[in-house]
mmCIF file of C-alpha atoms and ligand atoms in Angstrom:
data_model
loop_
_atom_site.group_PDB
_atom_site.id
_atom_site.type_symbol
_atom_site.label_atom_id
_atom_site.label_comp_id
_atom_site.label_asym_id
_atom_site.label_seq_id
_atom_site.Cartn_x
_atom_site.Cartn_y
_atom_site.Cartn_z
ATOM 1 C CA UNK X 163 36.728 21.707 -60.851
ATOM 2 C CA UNK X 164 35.285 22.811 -57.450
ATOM 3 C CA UNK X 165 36.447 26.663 -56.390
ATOM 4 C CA UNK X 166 39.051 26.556 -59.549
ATOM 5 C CA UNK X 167 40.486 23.198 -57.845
ATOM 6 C CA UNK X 168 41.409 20.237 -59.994
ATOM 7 C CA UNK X 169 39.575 17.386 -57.740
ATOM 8 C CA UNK X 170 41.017 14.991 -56.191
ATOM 9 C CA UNK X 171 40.228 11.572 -54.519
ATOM 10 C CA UNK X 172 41.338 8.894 -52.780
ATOM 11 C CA UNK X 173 40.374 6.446 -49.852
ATOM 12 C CA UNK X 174 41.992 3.496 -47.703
ATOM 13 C CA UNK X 175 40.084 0.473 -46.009
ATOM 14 C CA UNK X 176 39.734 0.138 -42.446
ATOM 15 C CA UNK X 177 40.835 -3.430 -42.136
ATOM 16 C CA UNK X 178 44.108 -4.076 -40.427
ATOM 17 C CA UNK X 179 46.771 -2.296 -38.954
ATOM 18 C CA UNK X 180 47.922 0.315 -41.861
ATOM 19 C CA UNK X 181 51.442 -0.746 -42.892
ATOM 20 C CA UNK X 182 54.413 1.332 -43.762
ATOM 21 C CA UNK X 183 53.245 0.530 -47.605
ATOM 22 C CA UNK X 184 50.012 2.438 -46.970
ATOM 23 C CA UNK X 185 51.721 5.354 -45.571
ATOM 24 C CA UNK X 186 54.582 5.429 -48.483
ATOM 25 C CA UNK X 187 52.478 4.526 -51.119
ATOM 26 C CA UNK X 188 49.077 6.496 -50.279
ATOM 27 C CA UNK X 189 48.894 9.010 -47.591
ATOM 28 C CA UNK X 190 52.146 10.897 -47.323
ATOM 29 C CA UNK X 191 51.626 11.560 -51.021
ATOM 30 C CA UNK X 192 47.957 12.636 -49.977
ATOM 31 C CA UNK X 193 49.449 15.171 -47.808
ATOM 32 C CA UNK X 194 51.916 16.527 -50.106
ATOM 33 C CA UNK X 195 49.102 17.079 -52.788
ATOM 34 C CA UNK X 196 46.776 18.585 -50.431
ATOM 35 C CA UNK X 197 47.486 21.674 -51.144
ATOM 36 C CA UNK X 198 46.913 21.815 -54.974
ATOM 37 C CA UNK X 199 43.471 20.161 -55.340
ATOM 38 C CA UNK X 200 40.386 20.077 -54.077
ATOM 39 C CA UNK X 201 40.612 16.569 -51.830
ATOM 40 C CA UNK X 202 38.357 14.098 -50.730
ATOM 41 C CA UNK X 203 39.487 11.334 -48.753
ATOM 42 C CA UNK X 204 37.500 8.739 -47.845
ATOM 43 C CA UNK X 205 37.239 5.725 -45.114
ATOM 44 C CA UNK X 206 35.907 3.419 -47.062
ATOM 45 C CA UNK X 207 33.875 0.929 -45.003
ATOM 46 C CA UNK X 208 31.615 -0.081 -47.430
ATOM 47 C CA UNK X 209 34.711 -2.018 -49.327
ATOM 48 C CA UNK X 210 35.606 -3.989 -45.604
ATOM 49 C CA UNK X 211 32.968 -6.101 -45.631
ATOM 50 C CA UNK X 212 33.495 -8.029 -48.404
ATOM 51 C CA UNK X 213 35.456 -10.045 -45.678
ATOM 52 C CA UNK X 214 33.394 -11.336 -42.355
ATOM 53 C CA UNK X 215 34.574 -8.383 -40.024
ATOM 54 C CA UNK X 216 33.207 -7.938 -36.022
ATOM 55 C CA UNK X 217 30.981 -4.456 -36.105
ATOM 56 C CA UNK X 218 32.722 -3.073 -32.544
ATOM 57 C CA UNK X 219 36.176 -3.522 -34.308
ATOM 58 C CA UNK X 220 34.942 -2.161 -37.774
ATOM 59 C CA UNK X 221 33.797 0.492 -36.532
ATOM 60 C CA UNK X 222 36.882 1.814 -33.764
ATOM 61 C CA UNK X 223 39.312 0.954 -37.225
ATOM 62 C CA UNK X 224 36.938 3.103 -38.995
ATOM 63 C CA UNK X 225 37.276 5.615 -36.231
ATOM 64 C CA UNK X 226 40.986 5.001 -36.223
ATOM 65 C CA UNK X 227 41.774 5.737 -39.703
ATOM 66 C CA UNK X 228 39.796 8.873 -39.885
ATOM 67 C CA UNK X 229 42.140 10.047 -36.771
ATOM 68 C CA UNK X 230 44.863 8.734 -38.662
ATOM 69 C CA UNK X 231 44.370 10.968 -41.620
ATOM 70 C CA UNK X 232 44.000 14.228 -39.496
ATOM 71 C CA UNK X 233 47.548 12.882 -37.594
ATOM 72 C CA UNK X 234 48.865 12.287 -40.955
ATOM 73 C CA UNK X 235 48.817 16.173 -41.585
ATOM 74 C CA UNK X 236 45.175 16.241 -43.422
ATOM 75 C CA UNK X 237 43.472 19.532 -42.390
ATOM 76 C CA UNK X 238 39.817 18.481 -42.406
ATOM 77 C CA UNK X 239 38.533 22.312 -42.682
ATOM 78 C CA UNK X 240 40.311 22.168 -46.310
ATOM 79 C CA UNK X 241 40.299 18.601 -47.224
ATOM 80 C CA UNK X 242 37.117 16.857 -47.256
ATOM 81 C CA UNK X 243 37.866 13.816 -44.870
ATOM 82 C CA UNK X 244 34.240 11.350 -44.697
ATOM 83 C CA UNK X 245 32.965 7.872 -44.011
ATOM 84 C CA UNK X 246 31.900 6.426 -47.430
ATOM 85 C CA UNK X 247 29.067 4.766 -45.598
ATOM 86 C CA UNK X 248 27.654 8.066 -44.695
ATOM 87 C CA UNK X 249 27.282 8.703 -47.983
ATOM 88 C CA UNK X 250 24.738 6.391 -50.243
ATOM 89 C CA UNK X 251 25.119 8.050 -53.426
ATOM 90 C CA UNK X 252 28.521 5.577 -53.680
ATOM 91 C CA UNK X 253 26.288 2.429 -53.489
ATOM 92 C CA UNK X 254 23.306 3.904 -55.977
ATOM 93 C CA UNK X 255 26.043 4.542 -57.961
ATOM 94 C CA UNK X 256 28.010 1.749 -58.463
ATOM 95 C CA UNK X 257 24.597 -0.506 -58.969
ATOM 96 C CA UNK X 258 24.718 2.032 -61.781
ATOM 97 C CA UNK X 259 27.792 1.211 -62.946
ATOM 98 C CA UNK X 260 27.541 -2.373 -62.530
ATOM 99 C CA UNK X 261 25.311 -2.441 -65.774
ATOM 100 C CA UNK X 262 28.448 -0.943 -67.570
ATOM 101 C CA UNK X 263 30.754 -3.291 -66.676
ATOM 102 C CA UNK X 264 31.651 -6.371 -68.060
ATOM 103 C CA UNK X 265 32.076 -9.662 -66.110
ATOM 104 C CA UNK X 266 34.825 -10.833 -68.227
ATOM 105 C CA UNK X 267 36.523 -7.028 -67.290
ATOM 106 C CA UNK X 268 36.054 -8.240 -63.253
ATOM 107 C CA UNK X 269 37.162 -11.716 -64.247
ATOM 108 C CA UNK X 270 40.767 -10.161 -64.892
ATOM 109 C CA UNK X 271 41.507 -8.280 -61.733
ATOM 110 C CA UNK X 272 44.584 -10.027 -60.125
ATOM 111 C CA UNK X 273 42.921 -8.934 -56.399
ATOM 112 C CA UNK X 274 39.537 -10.681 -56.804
ATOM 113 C CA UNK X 275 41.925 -13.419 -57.929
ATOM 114 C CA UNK X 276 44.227 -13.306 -54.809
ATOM 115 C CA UNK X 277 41.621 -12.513 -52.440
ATOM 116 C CA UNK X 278 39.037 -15.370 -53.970
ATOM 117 C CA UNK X 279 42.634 -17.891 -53.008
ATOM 118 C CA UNK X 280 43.007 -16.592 -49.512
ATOM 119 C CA UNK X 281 39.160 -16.978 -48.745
ATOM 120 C CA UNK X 282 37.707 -19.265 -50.340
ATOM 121 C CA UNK X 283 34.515 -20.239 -47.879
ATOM 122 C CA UNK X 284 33.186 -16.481 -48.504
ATOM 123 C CA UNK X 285 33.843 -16.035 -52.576
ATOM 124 C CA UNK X 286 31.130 -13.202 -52.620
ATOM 125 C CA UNK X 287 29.652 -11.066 -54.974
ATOM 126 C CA UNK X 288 30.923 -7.678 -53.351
ATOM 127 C CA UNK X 289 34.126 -9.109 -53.965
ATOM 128 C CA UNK X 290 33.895 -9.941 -57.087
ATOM 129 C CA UNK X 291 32.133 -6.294 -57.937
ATOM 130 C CA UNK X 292 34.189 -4.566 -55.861
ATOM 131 C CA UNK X 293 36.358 -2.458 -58.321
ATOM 132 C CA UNK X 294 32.638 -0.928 -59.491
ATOM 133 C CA UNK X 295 32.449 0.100 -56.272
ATOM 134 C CA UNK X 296 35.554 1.947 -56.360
ATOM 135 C CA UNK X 297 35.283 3.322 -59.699
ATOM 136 C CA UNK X 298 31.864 5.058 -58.885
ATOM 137 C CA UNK X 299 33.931 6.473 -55.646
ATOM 138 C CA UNK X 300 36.107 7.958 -57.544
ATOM 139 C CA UNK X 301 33.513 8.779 -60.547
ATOM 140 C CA UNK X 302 31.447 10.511 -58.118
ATOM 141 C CA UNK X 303 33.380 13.298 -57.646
ATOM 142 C CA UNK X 304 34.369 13.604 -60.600
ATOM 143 C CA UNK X 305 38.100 13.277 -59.591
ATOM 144 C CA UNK X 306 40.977 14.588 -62.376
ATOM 145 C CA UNK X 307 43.384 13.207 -59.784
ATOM 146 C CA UNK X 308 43.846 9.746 -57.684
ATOM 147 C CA UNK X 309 46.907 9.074 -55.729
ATOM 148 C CA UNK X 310 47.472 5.232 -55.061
ATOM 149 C CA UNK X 311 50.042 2.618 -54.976
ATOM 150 C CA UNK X 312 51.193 0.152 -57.977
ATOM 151 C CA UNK X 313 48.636 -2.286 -56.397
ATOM 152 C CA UNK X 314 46.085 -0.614 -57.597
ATOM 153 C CA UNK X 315 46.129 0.298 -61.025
ATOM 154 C CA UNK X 316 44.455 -2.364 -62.439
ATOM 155 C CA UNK X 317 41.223 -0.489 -60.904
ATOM 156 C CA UNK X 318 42.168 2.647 -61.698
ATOM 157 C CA UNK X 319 42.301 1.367 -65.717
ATOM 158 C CA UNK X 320 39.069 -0.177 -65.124
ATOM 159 C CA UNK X 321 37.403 2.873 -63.541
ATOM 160 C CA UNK X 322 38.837 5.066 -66.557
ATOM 161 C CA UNK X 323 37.283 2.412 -69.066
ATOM 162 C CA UNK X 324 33.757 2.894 -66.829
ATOM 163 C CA UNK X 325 33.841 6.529 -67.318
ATOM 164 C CA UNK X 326 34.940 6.654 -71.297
ATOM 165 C CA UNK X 327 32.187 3.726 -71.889
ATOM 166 C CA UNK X 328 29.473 5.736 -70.198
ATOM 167 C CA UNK X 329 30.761 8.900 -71.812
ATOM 168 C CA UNK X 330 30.443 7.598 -75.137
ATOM 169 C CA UNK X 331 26.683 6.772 -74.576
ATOM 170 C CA UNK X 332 25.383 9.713 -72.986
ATOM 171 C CA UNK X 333 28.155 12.298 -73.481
ATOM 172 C CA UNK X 334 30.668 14.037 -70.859
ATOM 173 C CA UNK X 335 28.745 12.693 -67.642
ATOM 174 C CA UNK X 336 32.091 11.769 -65.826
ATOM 175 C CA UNK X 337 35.635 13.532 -65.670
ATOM 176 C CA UNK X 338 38.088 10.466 -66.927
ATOM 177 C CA UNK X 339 40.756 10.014 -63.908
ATOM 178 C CA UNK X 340 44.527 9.947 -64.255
ATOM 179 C CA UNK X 341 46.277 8.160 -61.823
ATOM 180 C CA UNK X 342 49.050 9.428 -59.288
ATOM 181 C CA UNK X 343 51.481 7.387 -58.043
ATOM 182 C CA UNK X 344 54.329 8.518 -56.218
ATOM 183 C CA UNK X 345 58.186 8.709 -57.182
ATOM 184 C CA UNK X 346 59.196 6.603 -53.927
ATOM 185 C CA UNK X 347 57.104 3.854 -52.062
ATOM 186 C CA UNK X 348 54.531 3.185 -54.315
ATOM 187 C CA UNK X 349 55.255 -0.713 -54.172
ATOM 188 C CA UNK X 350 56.791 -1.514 -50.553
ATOM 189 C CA UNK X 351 57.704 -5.230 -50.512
ATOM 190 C CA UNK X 352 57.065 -7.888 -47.725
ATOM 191 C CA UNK X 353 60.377 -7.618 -45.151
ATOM 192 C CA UNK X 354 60.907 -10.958 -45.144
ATOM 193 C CA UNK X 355 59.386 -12.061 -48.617
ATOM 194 C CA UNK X 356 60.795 -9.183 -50.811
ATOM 195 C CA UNK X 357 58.653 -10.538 -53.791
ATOM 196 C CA UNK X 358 55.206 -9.996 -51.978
ATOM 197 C CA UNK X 359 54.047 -6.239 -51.490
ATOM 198 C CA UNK X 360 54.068 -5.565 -47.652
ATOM 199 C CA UNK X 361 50.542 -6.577 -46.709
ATOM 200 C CA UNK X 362 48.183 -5.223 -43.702
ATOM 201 C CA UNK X 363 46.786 -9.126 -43.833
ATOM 202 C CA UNK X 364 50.375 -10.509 -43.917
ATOM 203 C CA UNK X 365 50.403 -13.218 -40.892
ATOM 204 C CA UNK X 366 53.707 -12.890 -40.420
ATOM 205 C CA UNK X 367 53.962 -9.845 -38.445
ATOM 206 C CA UNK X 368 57.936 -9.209 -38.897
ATOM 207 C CA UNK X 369 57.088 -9.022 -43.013
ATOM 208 C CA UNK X 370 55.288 -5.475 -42.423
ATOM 209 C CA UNK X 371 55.953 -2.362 -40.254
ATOM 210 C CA UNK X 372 52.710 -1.199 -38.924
ATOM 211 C CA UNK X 373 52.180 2.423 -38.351
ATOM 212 C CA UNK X 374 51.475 2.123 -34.889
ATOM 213 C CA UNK X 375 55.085 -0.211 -33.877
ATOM 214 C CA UNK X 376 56.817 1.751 -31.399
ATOM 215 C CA UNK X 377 60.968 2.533 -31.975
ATOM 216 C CA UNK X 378 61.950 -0.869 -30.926
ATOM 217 C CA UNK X 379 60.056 -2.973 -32.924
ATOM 218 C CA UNK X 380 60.579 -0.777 -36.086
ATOM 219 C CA UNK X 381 64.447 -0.774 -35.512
ATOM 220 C CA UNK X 382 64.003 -4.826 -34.926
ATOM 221 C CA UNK X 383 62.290 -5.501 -38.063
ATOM 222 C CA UNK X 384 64.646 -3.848 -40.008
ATOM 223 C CA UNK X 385 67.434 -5.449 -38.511
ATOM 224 C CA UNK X 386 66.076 -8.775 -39.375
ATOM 225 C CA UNK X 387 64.832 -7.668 -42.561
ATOM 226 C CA UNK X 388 65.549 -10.328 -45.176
ATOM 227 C CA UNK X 389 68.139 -9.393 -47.439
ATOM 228 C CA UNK X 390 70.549 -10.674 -50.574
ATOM 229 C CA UNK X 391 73.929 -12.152 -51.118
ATOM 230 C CA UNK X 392 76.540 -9.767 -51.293
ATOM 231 C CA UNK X 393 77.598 -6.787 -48.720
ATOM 232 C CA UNK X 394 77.003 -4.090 -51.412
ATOM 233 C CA UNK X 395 74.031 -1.148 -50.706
ATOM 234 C CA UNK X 396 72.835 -1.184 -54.527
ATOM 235 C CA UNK X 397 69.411 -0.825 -56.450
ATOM 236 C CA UNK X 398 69.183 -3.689 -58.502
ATOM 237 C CA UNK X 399 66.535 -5.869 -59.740
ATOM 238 C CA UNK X 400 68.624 -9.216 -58.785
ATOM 239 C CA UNK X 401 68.729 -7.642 -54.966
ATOM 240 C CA UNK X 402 65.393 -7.385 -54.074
ATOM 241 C CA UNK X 403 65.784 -7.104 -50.593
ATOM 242 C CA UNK X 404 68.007 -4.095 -50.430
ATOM 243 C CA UNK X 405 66.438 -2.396 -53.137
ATOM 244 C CA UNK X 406 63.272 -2.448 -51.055
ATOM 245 C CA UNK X 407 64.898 -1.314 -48.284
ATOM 246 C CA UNK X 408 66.602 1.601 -50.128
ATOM 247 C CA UNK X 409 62.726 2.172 -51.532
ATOM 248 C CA UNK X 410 61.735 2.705 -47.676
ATOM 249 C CA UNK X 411 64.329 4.665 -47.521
ATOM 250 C CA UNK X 412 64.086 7.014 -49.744
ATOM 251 C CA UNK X 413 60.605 7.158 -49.088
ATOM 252 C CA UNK X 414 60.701 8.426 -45.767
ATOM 253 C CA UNK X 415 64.281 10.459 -46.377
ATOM 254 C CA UNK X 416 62.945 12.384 -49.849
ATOM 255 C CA UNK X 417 66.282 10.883 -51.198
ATOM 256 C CA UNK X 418 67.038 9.114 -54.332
ATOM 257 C CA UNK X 419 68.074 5.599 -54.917
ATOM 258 C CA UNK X 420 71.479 6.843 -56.627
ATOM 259 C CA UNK X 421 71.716 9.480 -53.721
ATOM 260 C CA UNK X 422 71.226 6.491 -51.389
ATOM 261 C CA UNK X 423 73.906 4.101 -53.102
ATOM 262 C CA UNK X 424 76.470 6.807 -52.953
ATOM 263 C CA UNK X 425 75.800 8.007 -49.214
ATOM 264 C CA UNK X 426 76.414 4.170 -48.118
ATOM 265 C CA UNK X 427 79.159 3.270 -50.110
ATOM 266 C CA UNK X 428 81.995 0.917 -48.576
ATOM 267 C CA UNK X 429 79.309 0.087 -45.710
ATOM 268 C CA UNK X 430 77.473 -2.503 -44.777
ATOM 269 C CA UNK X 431 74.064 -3.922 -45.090
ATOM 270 C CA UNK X 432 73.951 -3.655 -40.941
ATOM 271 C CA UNK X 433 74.335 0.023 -40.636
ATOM 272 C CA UNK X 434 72.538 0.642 -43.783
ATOM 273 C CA UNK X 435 69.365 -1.437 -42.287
ATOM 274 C CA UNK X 436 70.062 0.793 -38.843
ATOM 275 C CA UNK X 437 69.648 3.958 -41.220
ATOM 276 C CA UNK X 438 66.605 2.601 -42.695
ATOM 277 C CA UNK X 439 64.811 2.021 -39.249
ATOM 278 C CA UNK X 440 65.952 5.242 -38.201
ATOM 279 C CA UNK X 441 64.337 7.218 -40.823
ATOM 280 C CA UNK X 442 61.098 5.098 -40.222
ATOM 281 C CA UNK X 443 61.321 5.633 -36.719
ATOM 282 C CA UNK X 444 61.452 9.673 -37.760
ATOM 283 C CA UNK X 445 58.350 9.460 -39.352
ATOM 284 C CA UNK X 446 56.165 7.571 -37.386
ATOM 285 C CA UNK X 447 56.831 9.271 -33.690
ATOM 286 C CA UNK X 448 55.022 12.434 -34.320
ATOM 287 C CA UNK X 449 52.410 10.582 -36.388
ATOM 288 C CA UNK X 450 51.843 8.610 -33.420
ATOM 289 C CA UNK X 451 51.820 11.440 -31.188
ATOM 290 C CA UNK X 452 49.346 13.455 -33.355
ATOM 291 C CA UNK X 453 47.194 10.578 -33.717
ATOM 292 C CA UNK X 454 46.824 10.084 -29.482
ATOM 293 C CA UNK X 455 45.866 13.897 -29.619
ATOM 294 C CA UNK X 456 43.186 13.604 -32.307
ATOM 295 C CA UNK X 457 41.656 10.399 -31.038
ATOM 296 C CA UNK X 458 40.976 12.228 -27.522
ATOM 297 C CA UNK X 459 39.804 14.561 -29.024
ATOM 298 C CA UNK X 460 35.741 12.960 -29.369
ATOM 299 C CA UNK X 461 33.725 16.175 -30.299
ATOM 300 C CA UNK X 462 36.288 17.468 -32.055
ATOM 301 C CA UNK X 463 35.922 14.261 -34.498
ATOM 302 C CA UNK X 464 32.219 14.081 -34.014
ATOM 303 C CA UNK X 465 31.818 17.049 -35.439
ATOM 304 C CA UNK X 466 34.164 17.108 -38.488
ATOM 305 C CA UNK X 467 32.441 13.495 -39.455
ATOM 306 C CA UNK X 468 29.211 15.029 -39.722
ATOM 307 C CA UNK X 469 30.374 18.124 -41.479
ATOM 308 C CA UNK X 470 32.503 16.339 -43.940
ATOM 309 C CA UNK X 471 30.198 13.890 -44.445
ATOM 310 C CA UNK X 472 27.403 16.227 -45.124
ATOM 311 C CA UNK X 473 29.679 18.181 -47.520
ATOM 312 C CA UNK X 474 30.463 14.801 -49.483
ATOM 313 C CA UNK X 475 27.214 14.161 -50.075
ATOM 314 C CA UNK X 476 26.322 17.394 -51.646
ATOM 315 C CA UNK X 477 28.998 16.774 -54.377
ATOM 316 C CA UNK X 478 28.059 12.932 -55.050
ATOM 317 C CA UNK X 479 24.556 13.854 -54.962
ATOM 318 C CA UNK X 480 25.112 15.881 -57.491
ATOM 319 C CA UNK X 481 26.814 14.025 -60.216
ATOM 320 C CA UNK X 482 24.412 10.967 -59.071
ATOM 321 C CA UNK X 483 21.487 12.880 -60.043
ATOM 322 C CA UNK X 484 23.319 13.744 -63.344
ATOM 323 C CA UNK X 485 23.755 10.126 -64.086
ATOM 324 C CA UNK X 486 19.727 9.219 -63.279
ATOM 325 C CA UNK X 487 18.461 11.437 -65.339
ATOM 326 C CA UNK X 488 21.032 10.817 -68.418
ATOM 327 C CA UNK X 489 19.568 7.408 -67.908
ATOM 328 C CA UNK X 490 16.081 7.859 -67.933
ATOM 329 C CA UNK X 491 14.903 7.532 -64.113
ATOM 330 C CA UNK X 492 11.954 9.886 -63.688
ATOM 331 C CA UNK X 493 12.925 13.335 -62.480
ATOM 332 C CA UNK X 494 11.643 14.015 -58.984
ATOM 333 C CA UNK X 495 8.943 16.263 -58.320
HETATM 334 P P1 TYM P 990 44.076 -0.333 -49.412
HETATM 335 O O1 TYM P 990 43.274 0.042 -48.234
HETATM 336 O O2 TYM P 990 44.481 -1.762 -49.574
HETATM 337 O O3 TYM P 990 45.388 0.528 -49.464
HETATM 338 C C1 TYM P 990 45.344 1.949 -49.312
HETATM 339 C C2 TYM P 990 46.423 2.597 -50.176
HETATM 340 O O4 TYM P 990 47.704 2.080 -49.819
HETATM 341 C C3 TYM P 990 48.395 1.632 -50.986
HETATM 342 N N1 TYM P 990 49.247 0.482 -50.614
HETATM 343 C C4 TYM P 990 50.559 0.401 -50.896
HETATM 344 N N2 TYM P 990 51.393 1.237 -51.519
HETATM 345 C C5 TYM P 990 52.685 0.856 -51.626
HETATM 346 N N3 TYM P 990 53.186 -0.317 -51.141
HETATM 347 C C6 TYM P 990 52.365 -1.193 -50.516
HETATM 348 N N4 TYM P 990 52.851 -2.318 -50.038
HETATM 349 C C7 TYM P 990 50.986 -0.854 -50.373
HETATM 350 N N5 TYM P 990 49.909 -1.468 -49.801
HETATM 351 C C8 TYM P 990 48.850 -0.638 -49.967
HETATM 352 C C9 TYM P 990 47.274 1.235 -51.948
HETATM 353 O O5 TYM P 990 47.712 1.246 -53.283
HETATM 354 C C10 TYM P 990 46.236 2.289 -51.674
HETATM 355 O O6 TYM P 990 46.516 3.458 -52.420
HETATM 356 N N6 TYM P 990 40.616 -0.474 -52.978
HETATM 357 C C11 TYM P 990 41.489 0.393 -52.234
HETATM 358 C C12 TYM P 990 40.750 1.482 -51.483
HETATM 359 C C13 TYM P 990 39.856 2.306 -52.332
HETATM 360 C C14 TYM P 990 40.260 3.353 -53.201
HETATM 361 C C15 TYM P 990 39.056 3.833 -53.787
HETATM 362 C C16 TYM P 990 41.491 3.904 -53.526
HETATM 363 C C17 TYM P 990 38.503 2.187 -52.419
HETATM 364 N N7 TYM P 990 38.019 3.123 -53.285
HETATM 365 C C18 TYM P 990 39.086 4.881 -54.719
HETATM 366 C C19 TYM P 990 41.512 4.948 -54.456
HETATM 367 C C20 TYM P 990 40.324 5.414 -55.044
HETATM 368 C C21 TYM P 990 42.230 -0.438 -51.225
HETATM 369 O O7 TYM P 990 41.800 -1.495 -50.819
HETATM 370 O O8 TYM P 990 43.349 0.149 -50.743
#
């Protein structure tokens, strides 16, 4: 608890173009909690290089994302909004943690699996340990609450696991974490493979809808969205394409999928798939708008990095220096 808060934590890598999936799954839920916790919401560079990435482009994503929180509707005077690289408790940490964690425990995550497939000239060890990493981001803070999609709960069990196994040892270091995941978007598909999740790395660029596509294009791609047999609008595992395309939906719209099947009854998939684009489109123009204010805005986000950042580190300080002395590092004088 910090000021009576719950806590809360989250954090989204700066690789890519953020998709629609990032935005239904992730941060308009982040918004909507806001309110309720105490938030920290982190850029989390360190977990982008596990992947060969060019420092000038790292860095303006890095910038990028942090903008794109504040558009999102983040205030950063209540909502604690940070680079994790600023911040070197998470690495001391999950070195830490790394000597609680078992490498037949890292062996099963279905990510280190896909990513060690889709590069396999740069099979490192950050990728392999990378859900450490994340668990001692979110152990750090000592987070009740973290708001994610589907994709990642594998982590998230792993992380709890961490923080009961360390628990056990040296008694209640770390707060165990639930998960949140969202009633609507928390598993957007691929447009045009709708048994793949809709992917910043995707190469085909007409399978996601990045955040940053202006009217056209997001009208476009759901127009030529892939979808099933049949004319009917209905939520059914055996029509995966409309069903994600009533989950967009419904993300964006607050509506539910039997709410959805009954307002497009008797019509067809076309002016269903014009709806759906519509109600993107709804979404992202002021996001976009926001976001071209922020990123002018250079001292402004200047000084809001180094504040936030500064106020991060007090809190993971804190439960780091827990953790080193539970484990027997010499106190400091
Ligand atoms: P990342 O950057 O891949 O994704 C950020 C958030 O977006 C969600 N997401 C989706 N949700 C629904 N449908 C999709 N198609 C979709 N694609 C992505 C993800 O579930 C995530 O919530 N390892 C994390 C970042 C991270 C983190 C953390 C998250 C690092 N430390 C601690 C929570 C807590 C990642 O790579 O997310």
């Amino acid at each position: 608890m910090i000021n009576d808060k719950k806590v809360l934590f989250s954090g989204m890598q700066a690789t890519g173009t953020l998709t629609l999936g990032n935005y239904a799954g992730a941060l308009k839920n982040w918004v909507q909690l806001s309110d309720q916790y105490q938030c920290f919401y982190s850029v989390v560079d360190l977990h982008s290089i596990t992947i060969r990435r060019d420092p000038a482009d790292l860095r303006k994503r890095a910038r990028d994302l942090l903008a794109l929180y504040i558009a999102a509707g983040l205030d950063p005077k209540k909502n604690c909004i940070y680079y994790q690289s600023h911040v070197s408790a998470h690495a001391e940490l999950a070195w830490i943690l790394n000597c609680f964690t078992y490498m037949g425990e890292l062996n099963r995550m279905t990510q280190f699996k896909d990513k060690s497939r889709k590069h396999q000239d740069n099979i490192n060890a950050g990728l392999f340990t990378y859900p450490v990493l994340m668990a001692a981001d979110i152990l750090l803070y000592q987070a009740d609450v973290v708001p994610v999609g589907l994709d990642q709960m594998q982590h998230l069990e792993l992380t709890r696991d961490i923080a009961q196994r360390f628990n056990k040892i040296y008694g209640d270091v770390f707060t165990v974490p639930e998960p949140y995941v969202g009633k609507a978007g928390a598993n957007i598909k691929s447009l045009q493979e709708p048994d793949k999740k809709m992917s910043k790395s995707d190469e085909n660029p007409n399978a996601s809808i990045y955040l940053t596509d202006d009217p056209d294009t997001v009208m476009r791609k759901c127009k030529r969205a892939v979808t099933d047999s049949g004319s009917e609008i209905l939520y059914r595992d055996d029509k995966p394409g409309i069903r994600n395309l009533i989950d967009i939906y419904c993300a964006m719209t607050g509506k539910t999928p039997g709410e959805t099947e009954k307002e497009f009854e008797g019509k067809g998939y076309g002016q269903f798939k014009e709806a759906v684009g519509e109600s993107v489109v709804a979404q992202l123009r002021p996001l976009q708008e926001r976001f071209a204010q922020v990123s002018a805005d250079k001292a402004y986000l200047s000084g809001i990095i180094k504040e936030n950042g500064e106020k991060a580190s007090y809190f993971a300080t804190k439960t780091l220096r827990k953790v080193q002395q539970k484990i027997g590092f010499p106190a400091r004088p």
